[in-house]
Short mmCIF file of C-alpha atoms in Angstrom, two decimals:
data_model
loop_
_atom_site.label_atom_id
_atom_site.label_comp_id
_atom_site.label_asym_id
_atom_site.label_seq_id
_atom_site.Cartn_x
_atom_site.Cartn_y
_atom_site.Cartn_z
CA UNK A 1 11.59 -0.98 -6.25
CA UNK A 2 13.70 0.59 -3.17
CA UNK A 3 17.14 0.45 -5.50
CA UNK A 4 20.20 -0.83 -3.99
CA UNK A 5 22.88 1.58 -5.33
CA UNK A 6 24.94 -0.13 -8.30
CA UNK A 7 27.59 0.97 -10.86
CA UNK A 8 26.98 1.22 -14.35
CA UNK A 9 25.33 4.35 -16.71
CA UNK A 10 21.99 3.44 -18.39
CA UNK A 11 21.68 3.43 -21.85
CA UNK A 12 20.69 7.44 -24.10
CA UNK A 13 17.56 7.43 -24.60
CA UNK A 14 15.37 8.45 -27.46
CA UNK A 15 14.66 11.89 -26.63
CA UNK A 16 14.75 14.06 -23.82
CA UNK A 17 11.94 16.93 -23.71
CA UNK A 18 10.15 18.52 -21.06
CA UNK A 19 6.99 17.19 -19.65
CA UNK A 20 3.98 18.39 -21.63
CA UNK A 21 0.40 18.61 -20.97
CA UNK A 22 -1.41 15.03 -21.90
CA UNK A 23 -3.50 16.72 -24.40
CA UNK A 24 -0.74 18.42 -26.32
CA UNK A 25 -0.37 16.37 -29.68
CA UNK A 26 3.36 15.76 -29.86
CA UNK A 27 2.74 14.31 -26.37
CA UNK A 28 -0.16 12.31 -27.68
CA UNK A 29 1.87 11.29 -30.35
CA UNK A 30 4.07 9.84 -28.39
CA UNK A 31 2.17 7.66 -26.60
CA UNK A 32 0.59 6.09 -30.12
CA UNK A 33 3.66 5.31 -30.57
CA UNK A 34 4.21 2.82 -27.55
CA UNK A 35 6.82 5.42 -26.11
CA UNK A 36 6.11 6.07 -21.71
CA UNK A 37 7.36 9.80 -20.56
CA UNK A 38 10.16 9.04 -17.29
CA UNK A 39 11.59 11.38 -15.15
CA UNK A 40 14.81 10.32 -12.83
CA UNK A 41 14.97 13.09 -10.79
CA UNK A 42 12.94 16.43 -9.25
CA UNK A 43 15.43 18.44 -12.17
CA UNK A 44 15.14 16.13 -15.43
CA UNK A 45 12.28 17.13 -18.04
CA UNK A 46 11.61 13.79 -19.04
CA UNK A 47 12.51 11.20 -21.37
CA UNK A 48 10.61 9.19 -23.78
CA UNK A 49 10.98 5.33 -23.66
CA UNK A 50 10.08 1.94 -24.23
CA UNK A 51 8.39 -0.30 -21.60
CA UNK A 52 11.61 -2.59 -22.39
CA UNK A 53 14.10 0.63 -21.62
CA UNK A 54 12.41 1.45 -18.47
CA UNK A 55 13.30 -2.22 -17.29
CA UNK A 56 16.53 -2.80 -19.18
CA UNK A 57 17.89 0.62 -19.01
CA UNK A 58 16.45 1.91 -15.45
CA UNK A 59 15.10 -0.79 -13.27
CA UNK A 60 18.06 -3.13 -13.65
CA UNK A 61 20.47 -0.89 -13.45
CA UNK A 62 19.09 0.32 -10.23
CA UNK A 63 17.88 3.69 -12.06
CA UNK A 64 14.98 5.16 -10.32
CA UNK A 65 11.85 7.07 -12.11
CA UNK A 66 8.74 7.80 -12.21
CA UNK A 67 6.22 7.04 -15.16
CA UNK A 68 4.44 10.32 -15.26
CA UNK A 69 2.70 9.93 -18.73
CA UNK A 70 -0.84 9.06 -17.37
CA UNK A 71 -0.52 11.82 -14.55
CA UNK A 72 -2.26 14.94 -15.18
CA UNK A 73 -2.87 16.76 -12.01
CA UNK A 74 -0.42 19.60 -12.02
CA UNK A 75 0.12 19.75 -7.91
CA UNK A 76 1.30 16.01 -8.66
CA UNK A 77 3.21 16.60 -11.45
CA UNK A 78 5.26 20.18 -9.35
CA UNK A 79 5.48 17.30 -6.44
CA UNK A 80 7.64 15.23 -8.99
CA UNK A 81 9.18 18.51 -9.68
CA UNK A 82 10.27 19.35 -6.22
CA UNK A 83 7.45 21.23 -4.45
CA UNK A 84 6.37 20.08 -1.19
CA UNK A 85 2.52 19.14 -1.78
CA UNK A 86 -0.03 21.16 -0.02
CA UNK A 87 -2.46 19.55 1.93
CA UNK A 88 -4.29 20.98 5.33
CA UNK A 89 -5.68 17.76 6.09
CA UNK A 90 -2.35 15.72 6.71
CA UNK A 91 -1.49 19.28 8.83
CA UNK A 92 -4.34 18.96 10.50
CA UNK A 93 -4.00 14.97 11.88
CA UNK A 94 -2.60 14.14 15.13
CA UNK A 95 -0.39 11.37 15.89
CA UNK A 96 -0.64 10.55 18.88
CA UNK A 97 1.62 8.36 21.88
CA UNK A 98 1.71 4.52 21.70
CA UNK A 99 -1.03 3.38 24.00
CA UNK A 100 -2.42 0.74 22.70
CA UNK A 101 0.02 -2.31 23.64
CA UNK A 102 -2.17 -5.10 25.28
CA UNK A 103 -4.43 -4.88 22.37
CA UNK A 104 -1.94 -4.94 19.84
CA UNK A 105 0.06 -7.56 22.16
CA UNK A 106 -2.98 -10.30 21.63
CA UNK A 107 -2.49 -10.19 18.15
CA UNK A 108 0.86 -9.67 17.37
CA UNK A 109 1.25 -13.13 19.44
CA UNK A 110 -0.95 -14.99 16.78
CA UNK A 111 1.40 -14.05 14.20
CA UNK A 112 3.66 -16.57 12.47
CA UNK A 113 5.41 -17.90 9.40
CA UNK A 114 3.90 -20.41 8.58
CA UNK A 115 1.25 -18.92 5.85
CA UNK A 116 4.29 -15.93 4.40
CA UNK A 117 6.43 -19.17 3.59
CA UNK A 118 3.92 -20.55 1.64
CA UNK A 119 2.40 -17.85 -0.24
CA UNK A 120 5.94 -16.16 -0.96
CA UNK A 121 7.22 -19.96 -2.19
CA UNK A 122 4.18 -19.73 -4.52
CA UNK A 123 4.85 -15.71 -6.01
CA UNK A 124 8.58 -16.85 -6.85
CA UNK A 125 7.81 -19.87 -8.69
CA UNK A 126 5.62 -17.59 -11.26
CA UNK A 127 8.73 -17.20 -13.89
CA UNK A 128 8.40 -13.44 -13.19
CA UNK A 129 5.64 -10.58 -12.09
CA UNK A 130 6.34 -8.47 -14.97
CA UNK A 131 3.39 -6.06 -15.53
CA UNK A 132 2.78 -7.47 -18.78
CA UNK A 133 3.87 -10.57 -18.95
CA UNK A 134 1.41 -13.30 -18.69
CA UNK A 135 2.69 -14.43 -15.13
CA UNK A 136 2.50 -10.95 -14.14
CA UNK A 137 -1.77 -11.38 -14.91
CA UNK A 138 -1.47 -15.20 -13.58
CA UNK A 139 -0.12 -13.86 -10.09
CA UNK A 140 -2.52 -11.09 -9.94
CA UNK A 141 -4.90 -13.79 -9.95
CA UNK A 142 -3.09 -16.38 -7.74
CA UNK A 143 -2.73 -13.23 -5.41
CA UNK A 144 -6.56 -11.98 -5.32
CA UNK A 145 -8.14 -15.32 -4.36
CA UNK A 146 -5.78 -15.95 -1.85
CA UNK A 147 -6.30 -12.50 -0.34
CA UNK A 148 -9.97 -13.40 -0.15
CA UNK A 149 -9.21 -17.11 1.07
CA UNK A 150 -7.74 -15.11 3.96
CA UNK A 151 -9.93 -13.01 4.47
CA UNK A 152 -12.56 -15.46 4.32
CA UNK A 153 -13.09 -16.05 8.19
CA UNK A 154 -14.88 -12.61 8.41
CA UNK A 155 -17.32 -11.96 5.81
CA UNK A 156 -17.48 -8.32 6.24
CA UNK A 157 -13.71 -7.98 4.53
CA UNK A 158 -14.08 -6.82 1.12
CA UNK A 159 -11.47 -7.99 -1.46
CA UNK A 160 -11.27 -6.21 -5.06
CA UNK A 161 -9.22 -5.85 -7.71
CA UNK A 162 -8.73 -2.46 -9.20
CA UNK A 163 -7.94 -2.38 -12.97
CA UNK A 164 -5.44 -0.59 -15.12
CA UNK A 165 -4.85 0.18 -18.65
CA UNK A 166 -2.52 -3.09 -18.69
CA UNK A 167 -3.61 -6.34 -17.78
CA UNK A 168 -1.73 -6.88 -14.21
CA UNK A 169 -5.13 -5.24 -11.83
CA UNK A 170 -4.23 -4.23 -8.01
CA UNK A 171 -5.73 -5.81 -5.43
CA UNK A 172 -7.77 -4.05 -2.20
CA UNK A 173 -8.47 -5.56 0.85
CA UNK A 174 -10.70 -3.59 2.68
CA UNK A 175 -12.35 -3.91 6.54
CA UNK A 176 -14.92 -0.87 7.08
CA UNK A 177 -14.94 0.25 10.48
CA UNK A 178 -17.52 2.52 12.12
CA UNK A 179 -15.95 5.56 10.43
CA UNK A 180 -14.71 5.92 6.82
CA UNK A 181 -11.32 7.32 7.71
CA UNK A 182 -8.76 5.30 6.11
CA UNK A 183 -5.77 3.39 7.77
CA UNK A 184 -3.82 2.09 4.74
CA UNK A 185 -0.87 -0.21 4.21
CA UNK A 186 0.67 -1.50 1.18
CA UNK A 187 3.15 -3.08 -1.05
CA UNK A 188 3.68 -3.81 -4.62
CA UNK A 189 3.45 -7.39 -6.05
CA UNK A 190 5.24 -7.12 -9.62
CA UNK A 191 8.88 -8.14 -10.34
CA UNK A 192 11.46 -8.05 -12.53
CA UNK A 193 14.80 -10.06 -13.19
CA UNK A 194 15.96 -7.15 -15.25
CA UNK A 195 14.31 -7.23 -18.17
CA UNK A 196 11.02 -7.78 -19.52
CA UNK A 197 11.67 -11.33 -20.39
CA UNK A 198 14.14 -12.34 -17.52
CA UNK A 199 13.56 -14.37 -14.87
CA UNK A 200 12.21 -12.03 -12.01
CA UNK A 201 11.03 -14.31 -8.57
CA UNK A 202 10.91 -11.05 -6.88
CA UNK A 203 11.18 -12.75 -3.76
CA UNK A 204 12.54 -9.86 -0.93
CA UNK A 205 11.49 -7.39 -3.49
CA UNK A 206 8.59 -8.17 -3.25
CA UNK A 207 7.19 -11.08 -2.12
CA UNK A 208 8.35 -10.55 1.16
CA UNK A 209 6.25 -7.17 1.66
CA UNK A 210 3.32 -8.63 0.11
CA UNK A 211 3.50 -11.55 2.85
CA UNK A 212 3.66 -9.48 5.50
CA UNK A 213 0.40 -7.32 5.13
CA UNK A 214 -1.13 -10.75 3.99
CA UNK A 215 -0.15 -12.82 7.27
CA UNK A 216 -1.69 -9.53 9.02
CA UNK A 217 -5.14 -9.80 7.23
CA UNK A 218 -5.23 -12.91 7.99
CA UNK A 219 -5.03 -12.96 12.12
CA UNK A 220 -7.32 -9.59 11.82
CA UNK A 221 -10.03 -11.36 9.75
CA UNK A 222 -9.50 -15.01 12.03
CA UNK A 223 -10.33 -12.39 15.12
CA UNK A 224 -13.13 -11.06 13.25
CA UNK A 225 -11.59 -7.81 14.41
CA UNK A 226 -13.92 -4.92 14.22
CA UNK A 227 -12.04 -1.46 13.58
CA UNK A 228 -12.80 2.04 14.72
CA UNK A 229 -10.85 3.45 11.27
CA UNK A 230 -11.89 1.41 8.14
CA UNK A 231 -8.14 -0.56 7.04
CA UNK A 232 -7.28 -1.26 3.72
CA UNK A 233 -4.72 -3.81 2.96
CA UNK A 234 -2.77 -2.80 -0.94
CA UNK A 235 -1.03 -5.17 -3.07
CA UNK A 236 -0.07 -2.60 -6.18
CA UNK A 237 1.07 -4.29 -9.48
CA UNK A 238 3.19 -2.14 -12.15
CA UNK A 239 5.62 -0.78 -9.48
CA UNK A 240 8.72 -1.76 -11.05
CA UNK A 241 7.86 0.21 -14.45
CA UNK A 242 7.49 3.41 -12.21
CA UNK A 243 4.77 3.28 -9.88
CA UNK A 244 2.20 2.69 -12.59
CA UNK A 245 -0.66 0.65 -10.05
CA UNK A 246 -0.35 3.12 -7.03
CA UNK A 247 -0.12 6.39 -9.27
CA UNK A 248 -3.62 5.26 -10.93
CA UNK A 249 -5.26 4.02 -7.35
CA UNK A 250 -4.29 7.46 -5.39
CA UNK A 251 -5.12 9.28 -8.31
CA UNK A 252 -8.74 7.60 -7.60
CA UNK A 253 -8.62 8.81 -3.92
CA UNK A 254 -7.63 12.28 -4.86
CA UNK A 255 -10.29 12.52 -7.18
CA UNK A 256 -13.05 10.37 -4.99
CA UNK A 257 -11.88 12.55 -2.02
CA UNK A 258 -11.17 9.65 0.25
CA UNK A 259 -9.96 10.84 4.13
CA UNK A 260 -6.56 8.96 4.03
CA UNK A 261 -5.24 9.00 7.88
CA UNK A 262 -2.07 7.56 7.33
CA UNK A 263 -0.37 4.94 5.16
CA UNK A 264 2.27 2.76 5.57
CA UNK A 265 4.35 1.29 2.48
CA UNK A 266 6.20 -2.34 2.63
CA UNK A 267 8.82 -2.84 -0.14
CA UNK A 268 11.24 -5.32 0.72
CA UNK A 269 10.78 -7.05 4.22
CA UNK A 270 13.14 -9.67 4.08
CA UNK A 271 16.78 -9.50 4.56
CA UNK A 272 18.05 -7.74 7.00
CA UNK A 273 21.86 -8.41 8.26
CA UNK A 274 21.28 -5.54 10.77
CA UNK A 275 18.21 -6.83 12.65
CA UNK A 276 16.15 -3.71 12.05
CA UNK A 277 13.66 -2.17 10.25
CA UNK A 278 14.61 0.66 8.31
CA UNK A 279 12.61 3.97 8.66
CA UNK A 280 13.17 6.13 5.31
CA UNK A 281 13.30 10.17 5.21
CA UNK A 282 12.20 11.55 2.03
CA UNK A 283 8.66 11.43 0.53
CA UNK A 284 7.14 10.80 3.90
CA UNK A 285 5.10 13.30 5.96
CA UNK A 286 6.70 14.48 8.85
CA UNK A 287 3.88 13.99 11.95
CA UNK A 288 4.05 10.29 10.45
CA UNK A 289 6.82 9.62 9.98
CA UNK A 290 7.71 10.07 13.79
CA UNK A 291 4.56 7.98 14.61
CA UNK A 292 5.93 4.91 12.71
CA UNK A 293 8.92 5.41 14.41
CA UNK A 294 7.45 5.62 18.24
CA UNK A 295 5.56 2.69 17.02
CA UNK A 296 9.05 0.42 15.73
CA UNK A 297 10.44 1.89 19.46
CA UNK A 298 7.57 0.63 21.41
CA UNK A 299 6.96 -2.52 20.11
CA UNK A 300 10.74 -3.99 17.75
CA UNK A 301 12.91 -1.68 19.61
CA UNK A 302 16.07 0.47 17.89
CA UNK A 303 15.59 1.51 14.07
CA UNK A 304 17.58 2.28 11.11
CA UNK A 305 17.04 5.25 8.48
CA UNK A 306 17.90 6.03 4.94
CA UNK A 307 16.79 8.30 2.34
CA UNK A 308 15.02 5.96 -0.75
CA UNK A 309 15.94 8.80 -3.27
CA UNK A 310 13.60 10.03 -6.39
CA UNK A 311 10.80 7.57 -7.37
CA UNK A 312 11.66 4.67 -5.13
CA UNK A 313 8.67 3.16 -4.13
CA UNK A 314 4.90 3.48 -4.06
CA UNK A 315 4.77 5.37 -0.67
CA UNK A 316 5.93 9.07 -3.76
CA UNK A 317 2.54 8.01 -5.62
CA UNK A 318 0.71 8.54 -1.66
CA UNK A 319 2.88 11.71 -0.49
CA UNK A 320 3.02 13.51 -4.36
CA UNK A 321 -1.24 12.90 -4.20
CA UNK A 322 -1.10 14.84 -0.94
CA UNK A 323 -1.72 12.01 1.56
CA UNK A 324 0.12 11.47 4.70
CA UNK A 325 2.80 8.44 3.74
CA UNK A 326 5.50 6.91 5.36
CA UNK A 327 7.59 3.79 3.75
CA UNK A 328 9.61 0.93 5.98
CA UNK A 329 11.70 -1.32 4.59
CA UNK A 330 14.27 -4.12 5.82
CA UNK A 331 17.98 -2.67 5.66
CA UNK A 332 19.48 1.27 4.17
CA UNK A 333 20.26 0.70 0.97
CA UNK A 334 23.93 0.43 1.17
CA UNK A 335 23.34 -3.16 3.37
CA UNK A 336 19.97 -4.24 1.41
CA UNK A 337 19.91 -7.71 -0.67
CA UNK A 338 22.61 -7.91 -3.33
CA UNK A 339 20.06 -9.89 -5.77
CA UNK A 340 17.22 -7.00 -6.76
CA UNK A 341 15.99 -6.98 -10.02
CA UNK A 342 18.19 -9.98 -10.39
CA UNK A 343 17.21 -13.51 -11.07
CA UNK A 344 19.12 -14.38 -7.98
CA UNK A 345 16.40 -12.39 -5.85
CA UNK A 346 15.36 -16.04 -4.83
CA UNK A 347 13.44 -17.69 -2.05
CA UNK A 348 16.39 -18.72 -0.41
CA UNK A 349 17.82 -15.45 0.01
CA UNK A 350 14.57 -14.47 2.25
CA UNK A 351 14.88 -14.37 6.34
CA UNK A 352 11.69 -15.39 7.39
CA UNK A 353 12.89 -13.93 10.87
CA UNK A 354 13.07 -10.23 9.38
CA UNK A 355 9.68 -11.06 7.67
CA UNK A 356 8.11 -11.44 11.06
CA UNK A 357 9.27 -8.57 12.54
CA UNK A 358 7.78 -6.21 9.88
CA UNK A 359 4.42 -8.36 10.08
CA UNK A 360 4.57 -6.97 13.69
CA UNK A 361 5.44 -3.77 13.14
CA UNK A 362 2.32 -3.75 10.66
CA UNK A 363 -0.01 -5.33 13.22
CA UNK A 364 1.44 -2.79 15.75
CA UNK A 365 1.06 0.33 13.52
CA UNK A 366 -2.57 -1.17 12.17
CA UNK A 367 -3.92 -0.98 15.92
CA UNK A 368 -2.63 2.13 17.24
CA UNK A 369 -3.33 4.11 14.35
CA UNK A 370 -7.04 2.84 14.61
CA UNK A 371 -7.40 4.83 17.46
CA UNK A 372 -6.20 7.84 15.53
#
């Protein structure tokens, strides 16, 4: 959802109260009646809306939010707030120097476009990814049995599909390694064209990101490669109607206490007039943050930065569940594709150049931080 700045006020909407406990009945109330609670910034109580205002009134006007009506954990919710989440095992994880380049090299060189042309031709032509739409469930679909085509080469990957309250379900790859510590990276599948009907191909947000961690998978699994750190490969649906997949999945890990090392989140990977990849500030942890960035040095060369701003992608669901998070994208937001949320976000718009260079980047990051 990483919103390119644009000009225009969104629609009132139908109430504005402050966030209430799930259980409280005006709150449940609410909810019966098909109404989602939003907040835009750290400051705003929260508003009550429809699924179609969120898209119509928010998303295509470049509005960002968070759905926080399913979230109950108060640290989460004081995250969304503003407080800094507390968490002594991200402050207790080193990241160390790059060191891990002829390795990495072997694999990056296997990399190509060939397979991210292909699969992102086939998520645009679904008339949109809409969370609820019936191409939304259709690409879901389309997207887990290719993951596990993919995967296929090395039987030990694990591909599953985590469910939701709404029909669109997540999909997990996962290779175990030797220990259970999680290397994670990720990117959201849904679209939009603006509203919940429109035309949404999605194609650099987010087709692109989704191609990226795919065309990774797939040289890992072809290798048959054997990790210390078990890696998980994301593809979260509901993104563009605030984060809904990744806020129920982390919630999961929170709860399942799952020893998250350091994840990496891919929204929009391909266009990119300044050659870069773009390293954003906010709702990233600190130690890796400056990892990912050692890692772009070592192995892409200079870097960009930005700050994404309140509820931009699903790298706040990671950070606000008090796991160590870091988000990459292709251009700062003043320079990044004219088309989001658009119908125009087309396959032609896509550089399959700046696509390669953030599958590389992945590879890179997914083999040194298997040493962490």
């Amino acid at each position: 959802m990483h919103l390119k700045t644009c000009l225009g006020v969104f629609a009132a909407t139908l109430s504005i109260v402050t966030a209430t406990p799930a259980d409280d009945a005006s709150f449940q109330a609410k909810v019966k009646q098909g109404l989602r609670l939003i907040k835009t910034s750290e400051a705003d109580p929260g508003s009550w809306v429809t699924d179609e205002e969120k898209i119509t009134n928010y998303t295509g006007k470049c509005a960002h939010f968070v759905d926080i009506t399913d979230i109950k954990d108060p640290d989460v919710l004081k995250t969304y707030n503003g407080q800094k989440p507390a968490n002594a095992r991200v402050a207790a994880i080193t990241y160390p120097a790059v060191s891990h380049q002829t390795e990495a090299n072997r694999l990056i060189a296997q990399l190509n476009t060939s397979g991210p042309q292909s699969w992102l031709k086939t998520l645009t032509d679904f008339y949109n990814r809409y969370y609820k739409s019936s191409y939304g469930t259709q690409s879901a679909t389309w997207l887990f049995n290719q993951v596990k085509s993919i995967s296929a080469s090395n039987p030990r990957i694990i591909v599953t599909q985590f469910s939701h309250s709404y029909a669109q379900p997540s999909v997990i790859a996962r290779i175990p390694g030797t220990s259970p510590n999680l290397i994670i990276v990720g990117a959201h599948f849904d679209s939009t064209g603006g509203s919940t009907t429109a035309r949404g191909p999605g194609a650099v947000d987010n087709a692109s990101g989704c191609v990226v961690i795919m065309e990774a998978l797939r040289v890992l699994a072809a290798n048959k490669y054997a990790p210390r750190n078990t890696m998980e490969f994301h593809f979260y649906s509901g993104e563009e109607a605030g984060l809904l997949g990744s806020a129920d999945i982390w919630r999961n890990y929170k709860s399942t206490g799952k020893n998250v090392l350091a994840m990496v989140n891919t929204d929009m990977a391909g266009y990119s007039p300044s050659g870069q990849i773009s390293s954003y500030n906010d709702y990233s942890d600190t130690g890796l943050l400056a990892y990912v960035r050692r890692v772009i040095t070592a192995y892409i060369g200079s870097y960009t930065t930005d700050t994404c701003g309140y509820g931009c992608s699903d790298h706040a669901s990671v950070y606000s569940n008090g796991f160590p998070a870091a988000y990459v994208c292709d251009e700062p937001d003043r320079t990044s594709t004219p088309y989001i949320h658009s119908p125009n976000d087309a396959y032609s718009t896509v550089s399959f150049t700046t696509v390669l260079r953030h599958t590389k980047f992945t590879m890179a990051f997914l083999i040194e931080a298997n040493y962490l």
